[in-house]
Coordinates of C-alpha atoms and ligand atoms in Angstrom, one line a residue:
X216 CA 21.3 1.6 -5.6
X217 CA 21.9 -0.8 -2.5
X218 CA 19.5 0.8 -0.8
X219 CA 16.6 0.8 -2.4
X220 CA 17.1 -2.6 -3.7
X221 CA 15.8 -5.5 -1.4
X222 CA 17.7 -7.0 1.7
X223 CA 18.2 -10.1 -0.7
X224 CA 19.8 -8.3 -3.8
X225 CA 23.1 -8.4 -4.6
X226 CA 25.9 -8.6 -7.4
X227 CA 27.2 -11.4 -8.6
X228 CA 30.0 -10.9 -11.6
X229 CA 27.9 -7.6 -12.7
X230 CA 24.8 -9.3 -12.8
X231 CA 21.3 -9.0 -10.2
X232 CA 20.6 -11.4 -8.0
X233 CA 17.5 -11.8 -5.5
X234 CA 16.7 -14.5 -2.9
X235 CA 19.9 -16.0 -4.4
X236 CA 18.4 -16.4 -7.7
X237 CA 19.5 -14.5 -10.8
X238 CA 17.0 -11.8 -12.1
X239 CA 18.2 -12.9 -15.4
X240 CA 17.2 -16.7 -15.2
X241 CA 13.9 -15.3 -13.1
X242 CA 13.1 -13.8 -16.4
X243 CA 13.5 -16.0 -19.0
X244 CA 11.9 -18.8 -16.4
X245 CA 8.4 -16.8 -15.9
X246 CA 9.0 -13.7 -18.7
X247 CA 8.6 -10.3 -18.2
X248 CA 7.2 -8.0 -16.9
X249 CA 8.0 -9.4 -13.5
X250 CA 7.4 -8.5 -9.9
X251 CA 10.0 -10.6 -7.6
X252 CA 9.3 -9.9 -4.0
X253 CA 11.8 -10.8 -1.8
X254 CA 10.2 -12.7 1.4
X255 CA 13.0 -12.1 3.6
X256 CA 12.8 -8.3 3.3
X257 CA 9.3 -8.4 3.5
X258 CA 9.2 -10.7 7.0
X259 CA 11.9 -8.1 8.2
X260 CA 9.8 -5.0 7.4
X261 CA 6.7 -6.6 9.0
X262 CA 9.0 -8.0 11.7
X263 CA 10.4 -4.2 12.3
X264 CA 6.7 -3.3 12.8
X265 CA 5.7 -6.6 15.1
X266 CA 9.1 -5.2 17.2
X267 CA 8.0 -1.4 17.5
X268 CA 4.2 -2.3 18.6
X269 CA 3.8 -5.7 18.6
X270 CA 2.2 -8.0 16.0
X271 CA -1.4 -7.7 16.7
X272 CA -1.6 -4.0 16.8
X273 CA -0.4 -4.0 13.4
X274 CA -2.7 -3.9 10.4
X275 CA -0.8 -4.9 7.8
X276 CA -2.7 -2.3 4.8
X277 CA -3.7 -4.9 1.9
X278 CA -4.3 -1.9 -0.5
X279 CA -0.4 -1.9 -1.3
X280 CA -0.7 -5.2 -2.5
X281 CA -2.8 -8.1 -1.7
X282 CA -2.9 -11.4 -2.9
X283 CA -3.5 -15.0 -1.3
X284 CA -0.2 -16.1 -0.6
X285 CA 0.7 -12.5 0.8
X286 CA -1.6 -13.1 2.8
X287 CA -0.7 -16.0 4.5
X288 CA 2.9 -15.1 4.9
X289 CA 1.4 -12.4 7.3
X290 CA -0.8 -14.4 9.0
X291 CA 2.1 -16.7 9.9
X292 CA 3.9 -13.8 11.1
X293 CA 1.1 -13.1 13.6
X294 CA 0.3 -9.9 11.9
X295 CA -3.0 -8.4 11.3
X296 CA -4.8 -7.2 8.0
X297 CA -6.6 -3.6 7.2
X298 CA -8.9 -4.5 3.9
X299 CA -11.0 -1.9 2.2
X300 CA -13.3 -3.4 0.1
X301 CA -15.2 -7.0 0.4
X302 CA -12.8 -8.3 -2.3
X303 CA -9.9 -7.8 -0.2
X304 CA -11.7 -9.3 2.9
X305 CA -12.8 -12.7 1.0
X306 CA -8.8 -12.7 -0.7
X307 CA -8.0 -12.8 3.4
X308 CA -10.7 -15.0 4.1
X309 CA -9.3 -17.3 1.1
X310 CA -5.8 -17.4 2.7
X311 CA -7.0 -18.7 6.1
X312 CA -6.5 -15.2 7.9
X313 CA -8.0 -15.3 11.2
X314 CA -10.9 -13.1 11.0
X315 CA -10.1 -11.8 14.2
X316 CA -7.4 -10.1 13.2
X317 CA -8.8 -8.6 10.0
X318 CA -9.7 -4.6 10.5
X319 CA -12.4 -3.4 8.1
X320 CA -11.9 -0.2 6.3
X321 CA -13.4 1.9 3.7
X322 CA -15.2 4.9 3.1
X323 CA -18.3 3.5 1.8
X324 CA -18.5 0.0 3.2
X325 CA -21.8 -1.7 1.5
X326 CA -24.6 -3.6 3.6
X327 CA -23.4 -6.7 2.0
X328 CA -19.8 -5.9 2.6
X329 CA -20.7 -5.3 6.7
X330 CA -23.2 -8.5 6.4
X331 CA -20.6 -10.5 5.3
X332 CA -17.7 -8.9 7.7
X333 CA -20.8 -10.0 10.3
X334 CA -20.9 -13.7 9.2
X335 CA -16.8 -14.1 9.0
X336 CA -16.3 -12.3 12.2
X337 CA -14.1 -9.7 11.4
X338 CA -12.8 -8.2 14.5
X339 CA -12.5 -4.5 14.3
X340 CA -14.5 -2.0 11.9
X341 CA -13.5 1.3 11.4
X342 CA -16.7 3.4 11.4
X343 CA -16.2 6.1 8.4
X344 CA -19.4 7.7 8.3
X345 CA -22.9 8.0 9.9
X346 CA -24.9 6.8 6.6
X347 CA -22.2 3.2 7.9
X348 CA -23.5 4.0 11.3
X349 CA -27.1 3.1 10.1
X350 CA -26.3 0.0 8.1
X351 CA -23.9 -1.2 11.0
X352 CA -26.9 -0.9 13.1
X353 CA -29.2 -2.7 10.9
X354 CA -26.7 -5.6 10.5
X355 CA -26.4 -5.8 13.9
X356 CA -22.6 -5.6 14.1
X357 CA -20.6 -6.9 17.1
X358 CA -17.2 -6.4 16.1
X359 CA -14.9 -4.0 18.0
X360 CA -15.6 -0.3 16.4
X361 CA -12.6 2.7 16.0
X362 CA -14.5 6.0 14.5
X363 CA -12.1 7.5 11.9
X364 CA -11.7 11.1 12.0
X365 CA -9.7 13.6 10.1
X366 CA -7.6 15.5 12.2
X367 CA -6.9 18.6 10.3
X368 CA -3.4 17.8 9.4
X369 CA -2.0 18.5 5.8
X370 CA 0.9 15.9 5.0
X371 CA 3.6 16.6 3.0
X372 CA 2.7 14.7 0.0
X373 CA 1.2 14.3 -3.0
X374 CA -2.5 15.6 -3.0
X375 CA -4.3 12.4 -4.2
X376 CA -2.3 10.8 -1.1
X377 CA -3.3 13.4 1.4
X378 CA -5.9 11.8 3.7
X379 CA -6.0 13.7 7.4
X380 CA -7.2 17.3 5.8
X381 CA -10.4 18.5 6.7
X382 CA -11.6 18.7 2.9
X383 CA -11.7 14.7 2.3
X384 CA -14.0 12.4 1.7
X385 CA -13.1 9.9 5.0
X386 CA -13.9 9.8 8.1
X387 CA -15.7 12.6 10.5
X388 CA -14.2 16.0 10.9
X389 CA -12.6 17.4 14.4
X390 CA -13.4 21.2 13.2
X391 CA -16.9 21.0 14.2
X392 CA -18.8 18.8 16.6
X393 CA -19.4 16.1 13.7
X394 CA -17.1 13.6 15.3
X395 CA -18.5 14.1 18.4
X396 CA -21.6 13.7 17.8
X397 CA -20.9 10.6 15.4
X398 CA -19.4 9.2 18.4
X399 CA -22.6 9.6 20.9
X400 CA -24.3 7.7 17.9
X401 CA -21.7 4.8 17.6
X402 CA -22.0 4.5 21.6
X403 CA -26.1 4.9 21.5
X404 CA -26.1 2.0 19.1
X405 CA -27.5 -1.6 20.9
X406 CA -24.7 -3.6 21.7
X407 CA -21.6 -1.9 20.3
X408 CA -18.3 -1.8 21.2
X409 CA -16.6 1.4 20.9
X410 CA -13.1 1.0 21.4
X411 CA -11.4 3.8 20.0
X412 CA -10.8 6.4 17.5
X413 CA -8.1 6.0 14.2
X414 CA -6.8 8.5 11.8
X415 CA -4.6 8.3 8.6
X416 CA -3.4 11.3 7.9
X417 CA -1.7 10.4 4.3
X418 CA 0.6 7.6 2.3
X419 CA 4.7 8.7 1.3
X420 CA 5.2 10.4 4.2
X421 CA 8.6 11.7 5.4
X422 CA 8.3 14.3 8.1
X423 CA 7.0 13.3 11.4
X424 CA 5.0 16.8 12.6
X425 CA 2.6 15.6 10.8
X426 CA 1.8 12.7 13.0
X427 CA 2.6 15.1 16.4
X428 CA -0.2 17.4 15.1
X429 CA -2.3 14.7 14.7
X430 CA -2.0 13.1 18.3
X431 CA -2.1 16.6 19.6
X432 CA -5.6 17.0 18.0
X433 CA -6.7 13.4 18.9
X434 CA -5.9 14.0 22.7
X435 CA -8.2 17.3 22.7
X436 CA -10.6 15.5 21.2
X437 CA -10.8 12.6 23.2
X438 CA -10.6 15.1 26.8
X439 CA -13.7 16.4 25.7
X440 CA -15.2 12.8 25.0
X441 CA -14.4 12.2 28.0
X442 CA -15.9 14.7 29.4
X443 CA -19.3 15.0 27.4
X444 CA -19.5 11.7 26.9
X445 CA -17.7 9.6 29.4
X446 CA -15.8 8.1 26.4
X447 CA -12.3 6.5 27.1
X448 CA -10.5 5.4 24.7
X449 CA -8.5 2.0 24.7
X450 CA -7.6 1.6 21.2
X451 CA -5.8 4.9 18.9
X452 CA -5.2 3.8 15.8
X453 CA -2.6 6.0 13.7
X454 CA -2.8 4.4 10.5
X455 CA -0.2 4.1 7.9
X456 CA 1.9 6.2 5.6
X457 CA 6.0 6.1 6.7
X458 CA 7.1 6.6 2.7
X459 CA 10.2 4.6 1.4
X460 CA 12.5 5.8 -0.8
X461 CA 12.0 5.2 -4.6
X462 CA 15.4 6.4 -6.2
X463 CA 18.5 7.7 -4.5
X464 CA 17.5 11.0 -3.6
X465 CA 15.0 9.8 -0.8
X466 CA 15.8 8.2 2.9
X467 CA 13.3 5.4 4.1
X468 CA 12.7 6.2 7.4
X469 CA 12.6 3.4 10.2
X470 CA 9.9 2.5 11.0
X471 CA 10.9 1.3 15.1
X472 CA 12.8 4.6 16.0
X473 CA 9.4 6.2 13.5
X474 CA 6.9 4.8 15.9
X475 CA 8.7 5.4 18.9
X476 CA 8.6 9.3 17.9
X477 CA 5.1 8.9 17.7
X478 CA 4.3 6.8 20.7
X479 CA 6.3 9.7 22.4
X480 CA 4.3 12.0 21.3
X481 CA 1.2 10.0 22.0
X482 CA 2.1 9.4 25.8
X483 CA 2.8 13.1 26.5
X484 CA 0.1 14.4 24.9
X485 CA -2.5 12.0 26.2
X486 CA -1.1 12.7 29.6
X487 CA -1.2 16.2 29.2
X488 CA -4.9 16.0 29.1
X489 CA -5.2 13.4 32.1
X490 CA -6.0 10.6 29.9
X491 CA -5.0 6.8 30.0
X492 CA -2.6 6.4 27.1
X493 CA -4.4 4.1 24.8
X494 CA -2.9 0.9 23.3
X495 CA -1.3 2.1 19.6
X496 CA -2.1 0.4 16.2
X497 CA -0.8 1.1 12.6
X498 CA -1.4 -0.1 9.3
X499 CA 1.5 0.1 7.1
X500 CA 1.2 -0.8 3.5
X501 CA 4.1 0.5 1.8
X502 CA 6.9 0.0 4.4
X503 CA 6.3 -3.1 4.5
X504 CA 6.3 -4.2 1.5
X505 CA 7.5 -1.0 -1.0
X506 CA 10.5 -2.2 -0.9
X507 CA 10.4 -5.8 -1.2
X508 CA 10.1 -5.9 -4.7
X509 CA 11.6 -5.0 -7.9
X510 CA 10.0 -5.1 -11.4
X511 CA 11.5 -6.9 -14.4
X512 CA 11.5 -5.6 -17.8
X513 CA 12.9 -6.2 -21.6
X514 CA 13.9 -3.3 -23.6
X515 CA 11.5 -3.9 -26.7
X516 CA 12.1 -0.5 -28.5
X517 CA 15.2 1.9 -28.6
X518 CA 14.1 5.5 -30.8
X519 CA 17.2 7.5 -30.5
X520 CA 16.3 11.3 -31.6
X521 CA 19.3 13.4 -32.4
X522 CA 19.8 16.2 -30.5
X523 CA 15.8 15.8 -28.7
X524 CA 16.2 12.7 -26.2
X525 CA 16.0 8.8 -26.4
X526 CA 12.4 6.7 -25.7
X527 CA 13.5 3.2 -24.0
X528 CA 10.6 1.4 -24.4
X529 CA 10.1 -1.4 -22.4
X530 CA 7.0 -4.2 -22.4
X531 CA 5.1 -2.7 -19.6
X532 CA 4.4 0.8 -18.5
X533 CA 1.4 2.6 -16.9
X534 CA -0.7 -1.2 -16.6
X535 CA 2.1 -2.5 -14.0
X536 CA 2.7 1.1 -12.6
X537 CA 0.8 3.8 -13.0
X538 CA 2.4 5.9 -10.3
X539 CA 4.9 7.8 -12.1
X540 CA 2.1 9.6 -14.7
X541 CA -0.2 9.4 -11.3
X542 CA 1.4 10.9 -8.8
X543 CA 4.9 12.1 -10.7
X544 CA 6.5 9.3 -8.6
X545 CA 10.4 8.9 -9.5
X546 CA 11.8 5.8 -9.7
X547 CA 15.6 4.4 -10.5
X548 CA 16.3 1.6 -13.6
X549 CA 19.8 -0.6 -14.2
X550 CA 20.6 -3.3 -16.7
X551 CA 20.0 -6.5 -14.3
X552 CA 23.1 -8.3 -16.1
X553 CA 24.9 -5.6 -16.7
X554 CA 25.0 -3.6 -13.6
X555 CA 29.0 -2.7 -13.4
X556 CA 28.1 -0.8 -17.5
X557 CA 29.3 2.6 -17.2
X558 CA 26.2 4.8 -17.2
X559 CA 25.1 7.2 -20.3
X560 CA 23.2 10.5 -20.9
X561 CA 19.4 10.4 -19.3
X562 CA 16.9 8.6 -21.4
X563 CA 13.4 8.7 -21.3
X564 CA 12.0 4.9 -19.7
X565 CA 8.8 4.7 -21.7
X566 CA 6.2 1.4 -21.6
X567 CA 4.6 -0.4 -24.3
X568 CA 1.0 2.0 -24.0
X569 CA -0.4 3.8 -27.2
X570 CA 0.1 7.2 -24.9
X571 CA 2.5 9.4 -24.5
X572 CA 1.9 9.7 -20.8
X573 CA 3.2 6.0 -20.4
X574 CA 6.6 7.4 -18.9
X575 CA 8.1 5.1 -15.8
X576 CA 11.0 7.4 -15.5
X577 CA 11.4 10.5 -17.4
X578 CA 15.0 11.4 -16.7
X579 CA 16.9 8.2 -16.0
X580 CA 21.2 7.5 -16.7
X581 CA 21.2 4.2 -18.3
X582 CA 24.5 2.6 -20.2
X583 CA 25.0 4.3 -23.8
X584 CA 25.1 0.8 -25.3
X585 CA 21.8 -0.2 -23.8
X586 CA 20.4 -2.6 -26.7
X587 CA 16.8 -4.8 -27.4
X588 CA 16.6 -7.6 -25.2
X589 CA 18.8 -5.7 -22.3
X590 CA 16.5 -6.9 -19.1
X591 CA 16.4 -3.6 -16.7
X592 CA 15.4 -3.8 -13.1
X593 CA 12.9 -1.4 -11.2
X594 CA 13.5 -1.2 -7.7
X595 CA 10.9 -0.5 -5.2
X596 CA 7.8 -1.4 -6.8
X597 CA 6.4 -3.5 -4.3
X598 CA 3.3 -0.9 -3.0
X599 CA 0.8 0.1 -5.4
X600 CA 2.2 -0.7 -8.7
X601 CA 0.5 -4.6 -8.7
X602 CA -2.3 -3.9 -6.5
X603 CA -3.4 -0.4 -9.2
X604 CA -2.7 -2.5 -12.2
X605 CA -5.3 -2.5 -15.2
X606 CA -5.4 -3.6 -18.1
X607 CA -5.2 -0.7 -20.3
X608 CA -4.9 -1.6 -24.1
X609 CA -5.6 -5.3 -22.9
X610 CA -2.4 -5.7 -22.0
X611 CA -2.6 -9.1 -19.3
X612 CA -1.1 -8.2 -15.7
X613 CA 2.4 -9.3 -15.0
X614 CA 3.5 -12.5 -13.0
X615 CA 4.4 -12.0 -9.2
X616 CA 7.1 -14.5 -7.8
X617 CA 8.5 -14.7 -4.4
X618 CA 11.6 -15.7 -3.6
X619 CA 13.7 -16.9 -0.8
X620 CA 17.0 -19.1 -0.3
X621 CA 17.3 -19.9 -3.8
X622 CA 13.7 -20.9 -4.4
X623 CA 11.0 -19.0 -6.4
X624 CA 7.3 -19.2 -6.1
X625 CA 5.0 -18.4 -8.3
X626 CA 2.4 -16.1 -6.2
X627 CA 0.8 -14.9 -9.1
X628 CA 0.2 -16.3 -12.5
X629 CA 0.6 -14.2 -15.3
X630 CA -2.6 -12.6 -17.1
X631 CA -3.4 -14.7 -20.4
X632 CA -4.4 -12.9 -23.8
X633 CA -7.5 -15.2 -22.6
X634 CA -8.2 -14.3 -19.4
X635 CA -8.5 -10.5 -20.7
X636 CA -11.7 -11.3 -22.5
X637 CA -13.5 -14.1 -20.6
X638 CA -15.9 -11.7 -18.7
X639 CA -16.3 -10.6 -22.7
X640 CA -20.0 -11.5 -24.1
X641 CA -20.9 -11.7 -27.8
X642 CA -23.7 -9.4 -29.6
X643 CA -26.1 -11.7 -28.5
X644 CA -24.8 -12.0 -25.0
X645 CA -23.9 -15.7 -25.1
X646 CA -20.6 -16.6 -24.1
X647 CA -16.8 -16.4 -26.1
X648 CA -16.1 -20.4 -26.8
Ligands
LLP297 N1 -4.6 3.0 6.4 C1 -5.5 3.7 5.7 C2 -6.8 4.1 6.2 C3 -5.1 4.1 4.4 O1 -6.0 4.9 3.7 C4 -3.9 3.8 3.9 C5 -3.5 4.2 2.5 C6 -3.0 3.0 4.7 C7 -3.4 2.6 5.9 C8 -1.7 2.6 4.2 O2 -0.8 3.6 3.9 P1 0.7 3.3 3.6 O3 1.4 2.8 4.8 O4 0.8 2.4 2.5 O5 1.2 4.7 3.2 N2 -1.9 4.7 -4.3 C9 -1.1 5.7 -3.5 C10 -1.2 5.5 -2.1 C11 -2.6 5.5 -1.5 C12 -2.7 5.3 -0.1 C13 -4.1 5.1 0.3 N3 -4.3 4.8 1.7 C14 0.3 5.6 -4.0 O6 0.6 4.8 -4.9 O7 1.2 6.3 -3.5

């Protein structure tokens, strides 16, 4: 369980402790559910990355999570940011994140979105399609440009996760002469800085042929850039997707000795076609911060059927994590203050949803006495549980809290029963007093 707990976990008398607080007094302080992320490990998985390319080629991906105070422990650490969407770029903005360090991403950026990335200064936009081409031109855009293409490479992972294919919605395709001529467009346009290309060829990903295909593909298509349009590349931009492991059955790979694979690969490859090797940039979401956190729950609900299987019910579920009934993701459970209990038979980890797809784990060995009011820990829920959250069956989000040396910040507030209807209008459209 070590392993896929944070740097900052550890035992103490049988019971979980994080950032040298107990998850048990973490609980009853700010209730559950609760997401503890563990700054230390955090800083040392962004630190890993700042090490293996250096901190302002990496894009730190704020689709794993993003929140304001996240946001400004990154910018302290000299990192960058990759945002999506214009909410993620003013919850940047909000934190003090130097604009110039902020990447722009998405597959359908707005005109307001690029008008306002225009106005804040964002300093790199990754160009996804030639309907953005248009609206980048009428904006008048001067921020650095990458053209995202889709290399052709099939991950190993789950479909929904699966981004370099040629079948996808991103980015222009290397199978034809789209990209190509996308980027005689982007270089045509008034002004514009084309700096590179970037691809992201998927999310939870453990083998690394994937990325070798990629670069391979990237280098042929940048030779003949070169030589129909005179294009050279200073900027390749690989994306993210190093998985982490979610239960004891997975590895995390490392990310240094992960990127020096790939910069391998890149320098050979790039050389084998006689071009300059381009500076590297990532975006990691999930290795950075994946692992980080836990989630804490109370065992509401025990329903013990003889013979069939028994439903631990706990007051969360598919609102705080949808990626178990999303993606089939499997993750591990333990008693925070009871960690030495023997364990049990397999129980079913169910959440408080009126579905009977609201499953966090399906198979998972927790003690036989396991009893109401027993607090259980979920490791690795730090990417895409908080930042995917709803609230299904109104239920309000959970609490975030970091900790670190014995101190806990709220980074977070909990949802109120409030908060989940004050976008709500009467009948008559005036406003819930
Ligand atoms: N860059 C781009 C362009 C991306 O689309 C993504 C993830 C990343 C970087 C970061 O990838 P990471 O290092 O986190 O694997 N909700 C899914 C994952 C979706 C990933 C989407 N794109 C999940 O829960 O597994």
């Amino acid at each position: 369980m070590k392993e896929i707990l944070p740097d900052g976990a550890r035992e103490v008398s049988g019971r979980l402790e994080i950032g040298g607080l107990l998850a048990g007094e973490l609980a009853d302080r700010y209730g559950t559910p609760l997401i503890v992320v563990d700054r230390p490990t955090f800083e040392a998985r962004a630190n890993a990355y700042a090490a293996a390319l250096g901190a302002d080629h990496v894009f730190y991906a704020a689709k794993a999570f993003c929140c304001v105070a996240l946001c400004e422990a990154l910018a302290e650490l000299g990192l960058g940011i990759d945002v999506c969407t214009g909410g993620e770029l003013e919850t940047a903005m909000a934190a003090g994140f130097p604009p110039e360090r902020i990447l722009f991403h998405g597959n359908n950026k707005s005109f307001e979105e690029l008008r306002r990335a225009q106005e804040v200064g964002v300093g790199r936009i990754v160009v996804d399609s030639l309907d953005e081409l248009d609206r980048i031109e009428e904006v008048g855009v001067t921020s650095k440009l990458l053209l995202r293409v889709t290399p052709g490479v099939e991950a190993h992972t789950h479909e929904f996760v699966q981004t370099g294919q040629e079948d996808s919605k991103f980015g222009f395709g290397l199978g034809d002469d789209v990209a190509l001529q996308a980027l005689g467009h982007a270089l045509a346009l008034e002004g514009s800085k084309v700096v590179g290309i970037h691809a992201h060829i998927g999310s939870q990903i453990f083998e690394m042929s994937a990325f070798d295909l990629a670069v391979k593909r990237l280098a042929a298509f940048l030779a003949r850039a070169r030589d129909e349009l005179g294009f050279t590349a200073t900027e390749l931009n690989l994306g993210g997707g190093l998985g982490i492991a979610h239960n004891e059955d997975e590895m995390t790979p490392d990310p240094i000795g992960s990127w020096d694979l790939i910069r391998a690969a890149v320098e050979r490859e790039f050389k084998d076609n006689g071009l300059e090797v381009p500076e590297l940039f990532a975006e990691p979401g999930r290795s950075i911060v994946g692992s980080s956190a836990v989630t804490l729950y109370r065992v509401g609900t025990i329903k013990r059927i003889p013979g069939v299987r028994t439903y631990v019910s706990v007051d969360g579920g598919m609102s705080d994590n949808i990626r178990p009934a999303l993606y089939g993701a499997r993750y591990e459970a333990f008693l925070a203050d009871r960690m030495d209990a023997p364990k049990g038979p397999r129980v079913t980890l169910s959440g408080k949803h009126c579905e009977s797809g609201d499953v966090l784990i399906h198979d998972v060995h927790l003690p036989d006495d396991i009893a109401v009011g027993d607090l259980l820990c979920v490791p690795a829920t730090g990417a895409y549980t908080y930042s995917m959250a709803s609230n299904y069956n109104r239920v309000p989000r959970p609490a975030v809290v970091m900790v670190s040396g014995g101190t806990a910040n709220e980074i977070v507030a909990r949802e109120t029963d409030a908060d989940l209807f004050h976008l709500d209008r009467h009948l008559d459209g005036s406003a819930i007093t």
